[in-house]
Coordinates of C-alpha atoms in Angstrom, one line a residue:
Chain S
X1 CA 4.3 -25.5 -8.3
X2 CA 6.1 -28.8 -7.4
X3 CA 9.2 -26.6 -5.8
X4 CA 7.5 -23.4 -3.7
X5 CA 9.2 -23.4 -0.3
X6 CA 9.1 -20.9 2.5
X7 CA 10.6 -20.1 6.0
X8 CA 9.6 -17.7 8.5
X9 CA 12.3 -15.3 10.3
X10 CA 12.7 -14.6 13.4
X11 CA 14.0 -11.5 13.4
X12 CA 13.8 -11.3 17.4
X13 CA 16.6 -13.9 17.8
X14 CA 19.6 -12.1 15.4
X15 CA 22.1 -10.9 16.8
X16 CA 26.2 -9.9 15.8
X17 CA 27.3 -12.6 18.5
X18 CA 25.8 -15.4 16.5
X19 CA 27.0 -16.9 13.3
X20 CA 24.9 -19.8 12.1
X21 CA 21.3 -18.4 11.6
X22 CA 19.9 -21.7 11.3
X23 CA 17.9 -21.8 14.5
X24 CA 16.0 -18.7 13.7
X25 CA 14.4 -20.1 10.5
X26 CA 11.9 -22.3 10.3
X27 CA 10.5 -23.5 6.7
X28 CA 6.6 -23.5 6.7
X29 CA 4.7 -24.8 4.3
X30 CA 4.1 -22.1 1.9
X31 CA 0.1 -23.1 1.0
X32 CA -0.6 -23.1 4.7
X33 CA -2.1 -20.9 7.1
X34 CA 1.3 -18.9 8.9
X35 CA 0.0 -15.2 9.5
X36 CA -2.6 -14.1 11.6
X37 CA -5.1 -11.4 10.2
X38 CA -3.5 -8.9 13.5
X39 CA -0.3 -8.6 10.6
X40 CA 0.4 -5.2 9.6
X41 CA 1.6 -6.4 6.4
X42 CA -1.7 -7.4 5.2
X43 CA -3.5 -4.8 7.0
X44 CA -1.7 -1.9 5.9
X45 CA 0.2 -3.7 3.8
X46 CA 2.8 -2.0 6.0
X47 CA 6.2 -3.3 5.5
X48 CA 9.0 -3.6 2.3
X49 CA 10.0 -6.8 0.2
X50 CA 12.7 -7.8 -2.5
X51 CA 12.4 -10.3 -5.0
X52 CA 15.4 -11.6 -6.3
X53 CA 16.2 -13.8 -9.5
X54 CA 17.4 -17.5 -9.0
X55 CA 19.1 -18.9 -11.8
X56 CA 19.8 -22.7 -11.7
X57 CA 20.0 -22.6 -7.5
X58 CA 22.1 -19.0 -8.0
X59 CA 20.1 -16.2 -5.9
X60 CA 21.4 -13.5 -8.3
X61 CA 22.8 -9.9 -6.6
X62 CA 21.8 -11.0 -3.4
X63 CA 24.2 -7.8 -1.8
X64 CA 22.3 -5.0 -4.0
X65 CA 19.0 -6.7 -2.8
X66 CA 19.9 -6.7 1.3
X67 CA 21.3 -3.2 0.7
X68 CA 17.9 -2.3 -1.1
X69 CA 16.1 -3.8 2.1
X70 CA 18.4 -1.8 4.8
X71 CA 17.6 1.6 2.5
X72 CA 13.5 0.9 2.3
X73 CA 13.4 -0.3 6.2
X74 CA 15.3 3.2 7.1
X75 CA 12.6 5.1 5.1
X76 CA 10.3 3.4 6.7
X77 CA 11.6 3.5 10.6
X78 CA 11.5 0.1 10.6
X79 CA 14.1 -2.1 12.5
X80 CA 17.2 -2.6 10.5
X81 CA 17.5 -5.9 8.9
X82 CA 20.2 -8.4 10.3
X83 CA 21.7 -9.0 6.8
X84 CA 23.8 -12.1 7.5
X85 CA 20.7 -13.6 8.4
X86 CA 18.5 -12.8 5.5
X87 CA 21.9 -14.0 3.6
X88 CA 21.8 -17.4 5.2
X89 CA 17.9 -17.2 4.5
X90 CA 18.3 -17.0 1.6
X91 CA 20.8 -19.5 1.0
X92 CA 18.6 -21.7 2.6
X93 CA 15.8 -20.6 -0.1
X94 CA 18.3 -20.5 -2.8
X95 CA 19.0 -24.4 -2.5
X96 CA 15.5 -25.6 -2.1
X97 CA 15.5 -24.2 -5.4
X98 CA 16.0 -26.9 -8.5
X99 CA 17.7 -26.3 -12.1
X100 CA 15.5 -22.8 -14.0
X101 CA 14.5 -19.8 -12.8
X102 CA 13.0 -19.2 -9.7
X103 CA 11.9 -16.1 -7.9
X104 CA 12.9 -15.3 -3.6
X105 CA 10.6 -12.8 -2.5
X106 CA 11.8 -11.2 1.1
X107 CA 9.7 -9.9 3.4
X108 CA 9.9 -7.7 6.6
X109 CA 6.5 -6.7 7.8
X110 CA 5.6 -3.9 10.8
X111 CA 4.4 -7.1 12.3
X112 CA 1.4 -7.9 14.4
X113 CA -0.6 -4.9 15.7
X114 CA 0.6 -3.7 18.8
X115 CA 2.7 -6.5 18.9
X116 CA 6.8 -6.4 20.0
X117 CA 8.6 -7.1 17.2
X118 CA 8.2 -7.4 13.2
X119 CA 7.5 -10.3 10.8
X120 CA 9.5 -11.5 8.2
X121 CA 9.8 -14.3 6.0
X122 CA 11.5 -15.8 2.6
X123 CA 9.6 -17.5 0.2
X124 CA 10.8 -19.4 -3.2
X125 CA 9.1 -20.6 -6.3
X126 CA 9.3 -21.2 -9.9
X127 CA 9.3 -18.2 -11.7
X128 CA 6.8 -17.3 -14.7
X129 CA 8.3 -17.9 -18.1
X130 CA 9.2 -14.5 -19.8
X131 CA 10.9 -15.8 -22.9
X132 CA 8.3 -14.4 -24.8
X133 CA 8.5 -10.8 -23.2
X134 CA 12.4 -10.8 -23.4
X135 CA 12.0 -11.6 -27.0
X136 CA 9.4 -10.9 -28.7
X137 CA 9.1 -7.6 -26.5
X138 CA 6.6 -5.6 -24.9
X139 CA 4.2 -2.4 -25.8
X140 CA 3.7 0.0 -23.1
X141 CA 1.9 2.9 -22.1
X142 CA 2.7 6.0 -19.7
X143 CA 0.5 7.2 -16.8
X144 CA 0.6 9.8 -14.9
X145 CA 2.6 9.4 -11.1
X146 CA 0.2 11.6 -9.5
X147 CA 3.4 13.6 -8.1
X148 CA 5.6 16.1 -9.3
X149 CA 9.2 15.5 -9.6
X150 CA 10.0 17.9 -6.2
X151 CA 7.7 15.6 -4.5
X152 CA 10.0 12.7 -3.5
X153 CA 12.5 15.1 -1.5
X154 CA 10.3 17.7 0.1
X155 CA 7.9 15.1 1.6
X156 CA 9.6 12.1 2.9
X157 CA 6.6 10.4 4.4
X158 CA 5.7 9.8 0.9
X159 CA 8.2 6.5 0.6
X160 CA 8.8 7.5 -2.7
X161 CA 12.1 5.5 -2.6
X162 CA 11.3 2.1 -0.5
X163 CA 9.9 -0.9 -1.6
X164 CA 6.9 -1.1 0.4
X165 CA 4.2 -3.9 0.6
X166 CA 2.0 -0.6 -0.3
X167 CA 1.8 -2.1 -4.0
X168 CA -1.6 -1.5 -5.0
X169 CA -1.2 1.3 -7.2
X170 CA 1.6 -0.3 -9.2
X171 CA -1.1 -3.2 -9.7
X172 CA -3.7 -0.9 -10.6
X173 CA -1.6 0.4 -13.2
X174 CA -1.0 -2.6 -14.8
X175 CA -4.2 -3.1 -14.9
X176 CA -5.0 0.4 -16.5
X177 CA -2.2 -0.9 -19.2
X178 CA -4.3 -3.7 -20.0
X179 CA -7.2 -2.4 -20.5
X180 CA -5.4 0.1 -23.2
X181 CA -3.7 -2.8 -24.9
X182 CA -0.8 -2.5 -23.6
X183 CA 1.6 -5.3 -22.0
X184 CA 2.9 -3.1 -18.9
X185 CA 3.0 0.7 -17.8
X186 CA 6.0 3.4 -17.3
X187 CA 5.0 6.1 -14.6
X188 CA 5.7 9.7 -15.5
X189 CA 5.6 12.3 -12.9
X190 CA 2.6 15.1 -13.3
X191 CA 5.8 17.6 -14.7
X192 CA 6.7 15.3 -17.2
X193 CA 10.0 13.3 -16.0
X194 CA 9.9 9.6 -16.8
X195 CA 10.3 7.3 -13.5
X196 CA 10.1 3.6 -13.8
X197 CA 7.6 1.0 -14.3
X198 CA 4.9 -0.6 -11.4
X199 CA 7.7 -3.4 -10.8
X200 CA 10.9 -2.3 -13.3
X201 CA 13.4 0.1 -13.8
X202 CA 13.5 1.9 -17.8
X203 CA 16.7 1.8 -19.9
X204 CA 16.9 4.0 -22.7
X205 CA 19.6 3.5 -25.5
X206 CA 20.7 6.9 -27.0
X207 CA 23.2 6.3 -30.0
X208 CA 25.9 4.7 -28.0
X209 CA 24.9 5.8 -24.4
X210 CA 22.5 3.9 -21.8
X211 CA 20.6 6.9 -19.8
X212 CA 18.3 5.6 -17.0
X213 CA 16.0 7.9 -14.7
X214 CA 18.2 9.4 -11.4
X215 CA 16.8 7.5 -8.2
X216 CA 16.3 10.5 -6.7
X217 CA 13.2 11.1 -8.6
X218 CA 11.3 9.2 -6.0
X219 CA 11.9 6.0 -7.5
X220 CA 13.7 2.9 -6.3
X221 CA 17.2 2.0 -7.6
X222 CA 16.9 -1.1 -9.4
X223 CA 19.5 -4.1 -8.9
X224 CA 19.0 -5.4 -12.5
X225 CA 19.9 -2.1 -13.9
X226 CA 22.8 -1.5 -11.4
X227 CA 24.0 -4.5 -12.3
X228 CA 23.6 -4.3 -16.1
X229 CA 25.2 -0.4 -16.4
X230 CA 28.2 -2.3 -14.7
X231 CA 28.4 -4.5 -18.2
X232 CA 27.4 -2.1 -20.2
X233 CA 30.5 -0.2 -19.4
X234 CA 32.7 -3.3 -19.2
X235 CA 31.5 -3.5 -22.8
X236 CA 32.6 -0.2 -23.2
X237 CA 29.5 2.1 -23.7
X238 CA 28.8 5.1 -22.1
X239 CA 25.7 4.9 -19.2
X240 CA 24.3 7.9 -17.3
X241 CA 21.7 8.7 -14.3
X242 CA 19.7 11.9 -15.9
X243 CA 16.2 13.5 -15.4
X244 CA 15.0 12.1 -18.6
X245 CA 11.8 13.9 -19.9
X246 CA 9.3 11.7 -21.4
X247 CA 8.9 13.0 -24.7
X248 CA 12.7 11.1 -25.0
X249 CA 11.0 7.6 -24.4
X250 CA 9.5 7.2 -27.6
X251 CA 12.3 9.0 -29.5
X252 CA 15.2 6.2 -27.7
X253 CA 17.0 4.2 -30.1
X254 CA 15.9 1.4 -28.3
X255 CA 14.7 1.3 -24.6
X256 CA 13.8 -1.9 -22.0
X257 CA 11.9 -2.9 -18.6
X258 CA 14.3 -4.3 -16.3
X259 CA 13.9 -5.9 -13.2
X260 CA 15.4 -9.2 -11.6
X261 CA 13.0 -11.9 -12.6
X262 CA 11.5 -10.8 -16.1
X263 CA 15.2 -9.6 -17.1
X264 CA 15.6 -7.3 -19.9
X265 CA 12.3 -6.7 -22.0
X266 CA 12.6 -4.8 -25.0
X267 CA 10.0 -2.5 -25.3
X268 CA 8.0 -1.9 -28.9
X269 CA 6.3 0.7 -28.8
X270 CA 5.3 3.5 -26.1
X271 CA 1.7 4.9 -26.0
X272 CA 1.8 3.6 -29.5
X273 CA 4.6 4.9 -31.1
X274 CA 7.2 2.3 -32.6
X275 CA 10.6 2.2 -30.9
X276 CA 13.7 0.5 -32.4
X277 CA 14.1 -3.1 -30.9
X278 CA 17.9 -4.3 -30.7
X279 CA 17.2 -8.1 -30.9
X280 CA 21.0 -9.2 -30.8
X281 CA 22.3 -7.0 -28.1
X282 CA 18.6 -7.4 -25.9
X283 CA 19.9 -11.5 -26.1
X284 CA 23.0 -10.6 -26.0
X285 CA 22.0 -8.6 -22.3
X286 CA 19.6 -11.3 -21.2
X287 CA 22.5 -13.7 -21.3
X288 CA 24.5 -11.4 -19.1
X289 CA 21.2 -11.4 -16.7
X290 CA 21.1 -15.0 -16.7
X291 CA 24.7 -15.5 -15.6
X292 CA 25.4 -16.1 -12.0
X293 CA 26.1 -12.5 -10.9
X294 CA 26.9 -11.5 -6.8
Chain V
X1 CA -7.8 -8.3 24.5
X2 CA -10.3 -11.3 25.9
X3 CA -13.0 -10.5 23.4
X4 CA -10.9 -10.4 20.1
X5 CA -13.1 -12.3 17.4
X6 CA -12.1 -13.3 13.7
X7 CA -14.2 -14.8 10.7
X8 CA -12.9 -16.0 7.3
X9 CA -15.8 -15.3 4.7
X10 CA -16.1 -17.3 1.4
X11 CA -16.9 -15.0 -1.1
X12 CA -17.6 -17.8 -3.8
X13 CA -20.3 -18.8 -1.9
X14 CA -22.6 -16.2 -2.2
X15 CA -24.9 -16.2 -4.2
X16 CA -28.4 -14.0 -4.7
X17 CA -30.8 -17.3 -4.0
X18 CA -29.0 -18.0 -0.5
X19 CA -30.7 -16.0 2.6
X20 CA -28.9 -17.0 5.6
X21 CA -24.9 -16.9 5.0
X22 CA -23.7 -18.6 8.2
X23 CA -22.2 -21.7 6.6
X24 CA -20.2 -19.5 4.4
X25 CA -18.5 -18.5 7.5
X26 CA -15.6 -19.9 9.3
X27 CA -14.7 -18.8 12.8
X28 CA -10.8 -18.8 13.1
X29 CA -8.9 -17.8 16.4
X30 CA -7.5 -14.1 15.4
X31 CA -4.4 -15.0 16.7
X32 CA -3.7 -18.2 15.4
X33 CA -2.4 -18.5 12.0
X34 CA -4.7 -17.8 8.9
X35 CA -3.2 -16.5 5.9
X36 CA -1.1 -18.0 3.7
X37 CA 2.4 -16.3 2.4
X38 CA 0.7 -16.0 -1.1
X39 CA -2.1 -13.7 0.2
X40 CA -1.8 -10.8 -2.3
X41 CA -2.8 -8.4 1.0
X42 CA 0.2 -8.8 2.3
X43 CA 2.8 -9.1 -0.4
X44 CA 1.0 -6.4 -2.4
X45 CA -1.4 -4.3 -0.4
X46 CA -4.0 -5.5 -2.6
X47 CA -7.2 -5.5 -1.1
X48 CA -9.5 -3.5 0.4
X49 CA -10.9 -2.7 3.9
X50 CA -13.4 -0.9 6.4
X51 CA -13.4 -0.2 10.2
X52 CA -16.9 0.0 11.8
X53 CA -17.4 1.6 15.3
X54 CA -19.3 -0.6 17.8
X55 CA -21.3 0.7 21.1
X56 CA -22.2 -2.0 22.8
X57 CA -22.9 -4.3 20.4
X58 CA -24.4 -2.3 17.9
X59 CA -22.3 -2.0 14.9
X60 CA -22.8 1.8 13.8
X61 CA -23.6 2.9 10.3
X62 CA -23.2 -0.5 8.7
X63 CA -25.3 0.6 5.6
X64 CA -22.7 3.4 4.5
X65 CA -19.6 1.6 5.0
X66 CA -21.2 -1.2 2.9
X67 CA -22.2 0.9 0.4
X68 CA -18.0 2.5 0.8
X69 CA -16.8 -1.2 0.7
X70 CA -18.4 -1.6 -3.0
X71 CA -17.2 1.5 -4.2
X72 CA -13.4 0.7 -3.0
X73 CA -13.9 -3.0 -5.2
X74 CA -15.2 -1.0 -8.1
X75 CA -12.4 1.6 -8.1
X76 CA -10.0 -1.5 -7.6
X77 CA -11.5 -4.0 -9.6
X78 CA -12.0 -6.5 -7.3
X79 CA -15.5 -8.7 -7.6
X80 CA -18.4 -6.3 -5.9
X81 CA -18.8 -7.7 -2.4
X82 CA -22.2 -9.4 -1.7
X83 CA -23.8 -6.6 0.9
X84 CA -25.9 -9.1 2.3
X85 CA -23.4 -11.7 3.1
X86 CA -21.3 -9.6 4.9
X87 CA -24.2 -7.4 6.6
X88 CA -24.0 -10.8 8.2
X89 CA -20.7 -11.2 8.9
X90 CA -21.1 -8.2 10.8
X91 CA -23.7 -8.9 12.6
X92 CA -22.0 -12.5 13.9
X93 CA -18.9 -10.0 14.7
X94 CA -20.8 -7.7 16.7
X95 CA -23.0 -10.2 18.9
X96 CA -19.4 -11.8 19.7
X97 CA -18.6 -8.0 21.5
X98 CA -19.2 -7.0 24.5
X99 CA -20.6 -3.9 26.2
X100 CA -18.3 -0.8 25.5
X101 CA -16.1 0.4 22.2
X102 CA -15.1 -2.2 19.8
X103 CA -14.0 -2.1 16.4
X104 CA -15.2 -4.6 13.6
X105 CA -12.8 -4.3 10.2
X106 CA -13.8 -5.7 7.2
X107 CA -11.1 -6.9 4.8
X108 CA -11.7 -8.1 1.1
X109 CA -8.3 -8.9 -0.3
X110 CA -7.3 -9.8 -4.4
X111 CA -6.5 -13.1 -2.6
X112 CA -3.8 -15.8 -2.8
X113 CA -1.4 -14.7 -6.0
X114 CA -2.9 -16.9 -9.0
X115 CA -5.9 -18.5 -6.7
X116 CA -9.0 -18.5 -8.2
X117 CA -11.4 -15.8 -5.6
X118 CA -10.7 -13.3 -3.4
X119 CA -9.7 -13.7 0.7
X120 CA -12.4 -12.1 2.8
X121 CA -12.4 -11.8 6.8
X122 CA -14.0 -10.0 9.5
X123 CA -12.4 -9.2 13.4
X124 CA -13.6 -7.2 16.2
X125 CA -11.7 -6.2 19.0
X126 CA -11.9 -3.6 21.6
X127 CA -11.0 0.0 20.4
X128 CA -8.1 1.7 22.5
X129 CA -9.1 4.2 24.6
X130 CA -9.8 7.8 22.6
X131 CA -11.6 9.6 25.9
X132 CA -8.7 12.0 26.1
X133 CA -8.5 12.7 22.3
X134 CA -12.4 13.6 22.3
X135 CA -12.2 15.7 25.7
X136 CA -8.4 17.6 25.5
X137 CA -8.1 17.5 21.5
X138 CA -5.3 16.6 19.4
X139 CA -2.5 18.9 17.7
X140 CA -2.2 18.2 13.9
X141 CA 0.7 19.1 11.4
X142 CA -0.2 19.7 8.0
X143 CA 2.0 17.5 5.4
X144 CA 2.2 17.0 1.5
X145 CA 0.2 14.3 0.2
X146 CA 2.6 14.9 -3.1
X147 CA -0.5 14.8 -5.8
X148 CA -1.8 17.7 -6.7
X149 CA -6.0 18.5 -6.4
X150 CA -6.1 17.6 -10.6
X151 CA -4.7 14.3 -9.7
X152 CA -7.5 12.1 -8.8
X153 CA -10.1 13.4 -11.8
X154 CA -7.0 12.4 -14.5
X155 CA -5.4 9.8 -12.9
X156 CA -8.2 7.2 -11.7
X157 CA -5.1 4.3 -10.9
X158 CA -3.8 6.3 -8.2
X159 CA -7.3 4.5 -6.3
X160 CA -7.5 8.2 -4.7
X161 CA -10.9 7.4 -3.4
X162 CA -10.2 3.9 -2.6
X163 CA -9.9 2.5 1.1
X164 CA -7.0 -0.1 0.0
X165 CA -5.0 -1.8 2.3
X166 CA -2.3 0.0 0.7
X167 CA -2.1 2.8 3.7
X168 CA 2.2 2.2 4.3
X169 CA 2.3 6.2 3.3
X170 CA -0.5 7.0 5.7
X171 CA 1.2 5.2 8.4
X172 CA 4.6 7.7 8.0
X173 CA 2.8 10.7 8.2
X174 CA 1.3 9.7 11.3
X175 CA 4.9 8.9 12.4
X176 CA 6.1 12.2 10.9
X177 CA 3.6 13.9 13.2
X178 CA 4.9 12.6 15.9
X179 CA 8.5 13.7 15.1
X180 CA 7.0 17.0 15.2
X181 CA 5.7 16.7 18.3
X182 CA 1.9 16.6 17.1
X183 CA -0.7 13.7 17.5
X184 CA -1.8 13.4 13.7
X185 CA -1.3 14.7 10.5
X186 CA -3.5 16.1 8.0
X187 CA -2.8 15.8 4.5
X188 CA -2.9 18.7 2.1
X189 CA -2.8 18.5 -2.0
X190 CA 0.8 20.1 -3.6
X191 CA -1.3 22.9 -4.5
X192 CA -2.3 23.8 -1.6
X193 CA -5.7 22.5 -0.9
X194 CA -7.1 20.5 2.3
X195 CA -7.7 17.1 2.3
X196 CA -8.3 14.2 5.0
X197 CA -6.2 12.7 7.5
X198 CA -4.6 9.3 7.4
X199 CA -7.4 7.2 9.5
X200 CA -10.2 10.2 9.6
X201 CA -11.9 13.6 7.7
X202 CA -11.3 17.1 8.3
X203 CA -14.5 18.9 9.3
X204 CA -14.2 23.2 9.8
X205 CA -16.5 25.6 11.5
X206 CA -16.6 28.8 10.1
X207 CA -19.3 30.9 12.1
X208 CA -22.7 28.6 12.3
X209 CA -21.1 26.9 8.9
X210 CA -19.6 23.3 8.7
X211 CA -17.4 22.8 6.0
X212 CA -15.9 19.5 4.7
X213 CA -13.4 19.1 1.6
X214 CA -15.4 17.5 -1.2
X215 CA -14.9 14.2 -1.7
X216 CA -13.8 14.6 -5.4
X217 CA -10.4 16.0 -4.5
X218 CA -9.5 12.5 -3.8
X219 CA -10.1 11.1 -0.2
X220 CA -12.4 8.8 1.1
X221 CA -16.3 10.0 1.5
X222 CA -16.3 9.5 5.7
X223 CA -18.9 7.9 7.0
X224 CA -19.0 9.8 10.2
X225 CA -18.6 12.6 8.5
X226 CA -21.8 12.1 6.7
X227 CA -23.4 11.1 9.7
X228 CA -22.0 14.1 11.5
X229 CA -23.6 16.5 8.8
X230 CA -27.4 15.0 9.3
X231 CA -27.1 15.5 13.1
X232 CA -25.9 19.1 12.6
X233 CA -28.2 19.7 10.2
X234 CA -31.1 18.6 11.7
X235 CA -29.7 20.9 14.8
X236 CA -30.2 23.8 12.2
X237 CA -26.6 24.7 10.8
X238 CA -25.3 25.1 7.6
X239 CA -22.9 22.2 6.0
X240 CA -20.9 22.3 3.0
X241 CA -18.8 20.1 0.6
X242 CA -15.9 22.6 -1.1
X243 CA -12.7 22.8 -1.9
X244 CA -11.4 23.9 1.6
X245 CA -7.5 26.2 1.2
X246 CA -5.3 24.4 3.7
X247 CA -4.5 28.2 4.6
X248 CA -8.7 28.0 6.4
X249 CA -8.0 25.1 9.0
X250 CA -6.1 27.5 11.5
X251 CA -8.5 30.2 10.7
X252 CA -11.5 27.7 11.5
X253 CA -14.0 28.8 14.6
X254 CA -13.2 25.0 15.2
X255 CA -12.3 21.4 13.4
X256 CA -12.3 18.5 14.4
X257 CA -10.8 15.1 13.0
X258 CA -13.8 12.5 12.6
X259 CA -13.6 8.7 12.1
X260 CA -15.3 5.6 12.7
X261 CA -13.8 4.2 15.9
X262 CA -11.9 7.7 17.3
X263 CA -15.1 9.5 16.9
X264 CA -14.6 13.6 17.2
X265 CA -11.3 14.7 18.5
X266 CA -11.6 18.9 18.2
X267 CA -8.1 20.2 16.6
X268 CA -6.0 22.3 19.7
X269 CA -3.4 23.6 17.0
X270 CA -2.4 23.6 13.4
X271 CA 1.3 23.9 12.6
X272 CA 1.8 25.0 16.0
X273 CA -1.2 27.8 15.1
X274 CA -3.8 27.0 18.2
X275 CA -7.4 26.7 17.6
X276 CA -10.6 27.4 19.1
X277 CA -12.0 24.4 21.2
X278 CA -15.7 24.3 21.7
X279 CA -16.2 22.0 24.5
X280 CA -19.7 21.5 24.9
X281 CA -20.1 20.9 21.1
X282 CA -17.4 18.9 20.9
X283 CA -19.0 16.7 24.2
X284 CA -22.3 16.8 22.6
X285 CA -20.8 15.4 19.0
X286 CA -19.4 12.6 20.4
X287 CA -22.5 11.5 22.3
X288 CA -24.3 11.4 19.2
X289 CA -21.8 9.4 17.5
X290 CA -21.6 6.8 20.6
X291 CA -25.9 6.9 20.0
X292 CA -26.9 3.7 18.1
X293 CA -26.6 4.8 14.1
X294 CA -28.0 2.9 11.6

């Protein structure tokens, strides 16, 4: 944990006028008291994050991530986010960073109660080793969303599409996947349509086509898959955006949890049932995701 | 905000042999820095919490939001609190208060991401002003919660009964409410049935009948609620726990929105649908919730 670093925004002090961010940061020691318990982030856990893949000092996709940020703070009538200064943030982050993989988590809190403005803040560290997961793969299990698929556009209030601090569920449903065995989760609403994992997006390989669940199901549009749809059809295969049902997850030629630190994980089986895992082309991908990418 | 008051709580500490918990307290300034970046609270929600009315220094109905506390840690699988240690905590909070309406909150987080215990504190601070939500009433809207009533019974990782800290989606359906020109929301199942609000319970008069929705459809048990249903029945009416059809609140005698620090504030309208304010009740109510309860 030789490498963590972290600097607090201050969000207050961006403005269009101003092109060197610099003097709005200031890097805190990240094992040291720097909220106070009045934050609505950790009250409420009312506010939205990114975490974003470093690669060898590279912050990968770093524009699908602020645009991410802008989308979830509109859903949540939160200020909008100065990009050029998260960007110089995380710059900043990026090169406090040393050679491997790292992980930049962004975060823009409600801030204090009752207090004028919000909190937000950049933090880096060494990210967890997933070789294993991005090999070897990963057995999952569905669960239940709780919401039907009409939820996400007839009741707003529900977030469905921001990345909220609001996490605890996604954690509790890991934990649910645990306890049945299983390595990691994949939601499914209460009609049947397959979302996404607590912290992932699902790929599912169908002959010679890469379907992935439309974000308009109340999910959040995931950077890694953006960004690996784009090779895919550099590479010439055919990807879509569908309302996948369920029952086609375990039937996929192959399918894979991705998200921007853990990469492409094949998955193995689904609620027990074998799938088909693609070794060479799941390297072949996590090469691509390991690649400096913008 | 002269008498704010904060206490970290070390939950390894505790232990069944110890009687007096003081030293495992630390009195921290609430507005000074306390948390680290890593707290899982804030970058996941991931905790748990409690807010406790105070009159004057007494800290009311301690005992059930203890006994709510333990639940929320079992449904989240967090390490059961030690009641007695933070009966304590609460007891060093409220002799910090002075005379009036304060509010004590009780936060037991997963703690700092790969740290060994969970993050535990304690603040008191003066509650805002409710007199003119208890006296003139508030207008609700009714609003989605997206789950339907089945939800909770086959899906126990949604935390449905949980208090977590995990409350972004409560927050925006307060803000909702205000779009609509209303003061609060109440939240009703996708099929149709009644739940809770976002910070308080639903109580319904029908005739000399008070009717609550059961706590099984997945909201939290509310402690002045079940305080409110002794007093009324020891008064001599009838109380009930069903499952309440959102189509009864604007066909109630009266309702009323019940919480810890807000106390009774009777319901003017529904949807725009007015109803009946009992006054004197209503006046009577809250004086028995600002009486000293144990």
């Amino acid at each position: 944990m030789a490498s963590r670093f972290a600097l607090v925004i201050d969000p207050a002090a961006a403005d269009d006028l101003r092109t060197d961010f610099a003097e709005t940061f200031t890097v805190i020691d990240p094992s040291a008291p720097a909220l106070s318990v009045g934050e609505l982030s950790t009250q409420r856990g009312d506010g939205i994050f990114e975490s974003i893949g470093v690669v060898d000092g590279h912050a990968q996709e770093v524009g699908p991530h602020l645009e991410r940020l802008a989308h979830s703070a509109s859903l949540c009538d939160l200020p909008a986010p100065h990009l050029e200064q998260w960007r110089q943030a995380i710059a900043q982050a990026a090169a406090s960073a040393g050679a491997g993989e790292q992980v930049i988590k962004l975060i823009l809190s409600r801030g204090i109660e009752h207090g004028p403005t919000p909190t937000a803040w950049v933090t880096a560290a060494p990210a967890a080793d997933f070789s294993a997961q991005r090999t070897a793969g990963i057995r999952v299990v569905t669960l239940d969303r709780g919401f039907d698929s009409g939820a996400p556009a007839r009741a707003p209030w529900l977030l469905l599409g921001a990345k909220t601090l609001s996490y605890a569920v996604n954690m509790a449903a890991i934990r649910e996947a645990h306890r049945r065995g299983a390595d990691d989760a994949v939601f499914v609403s209460s009609d049947g349509v397959l979302l996404e994992a607590p912290t992932a997006s699902v790929i599912l390989r169908q002959g010679d086509r890469f379907v992935t669940p439309a974000p308009g199901a109340g999910i959040l549009h995931g950077t890694t898959q953006l960004s690996l749809f784009a090779h895919l059809e550099a590479l010439g295969f055919a990807t879509a955006y569908e309302t996948v049902p369920a029952s086609a997850l375990p039937r996929a030629d192959a399918a894979w949890l991705v998200s921007s630190v853990r990469l492409a994980a094949p998955l193995t089986s689904v609620d027990g049932t074998a799938i088909p895992v693609d070794a060479e082309l799941t390297a072949s991908v996590n090469r691509y995701l390991l690649s400096p990418r913008d």
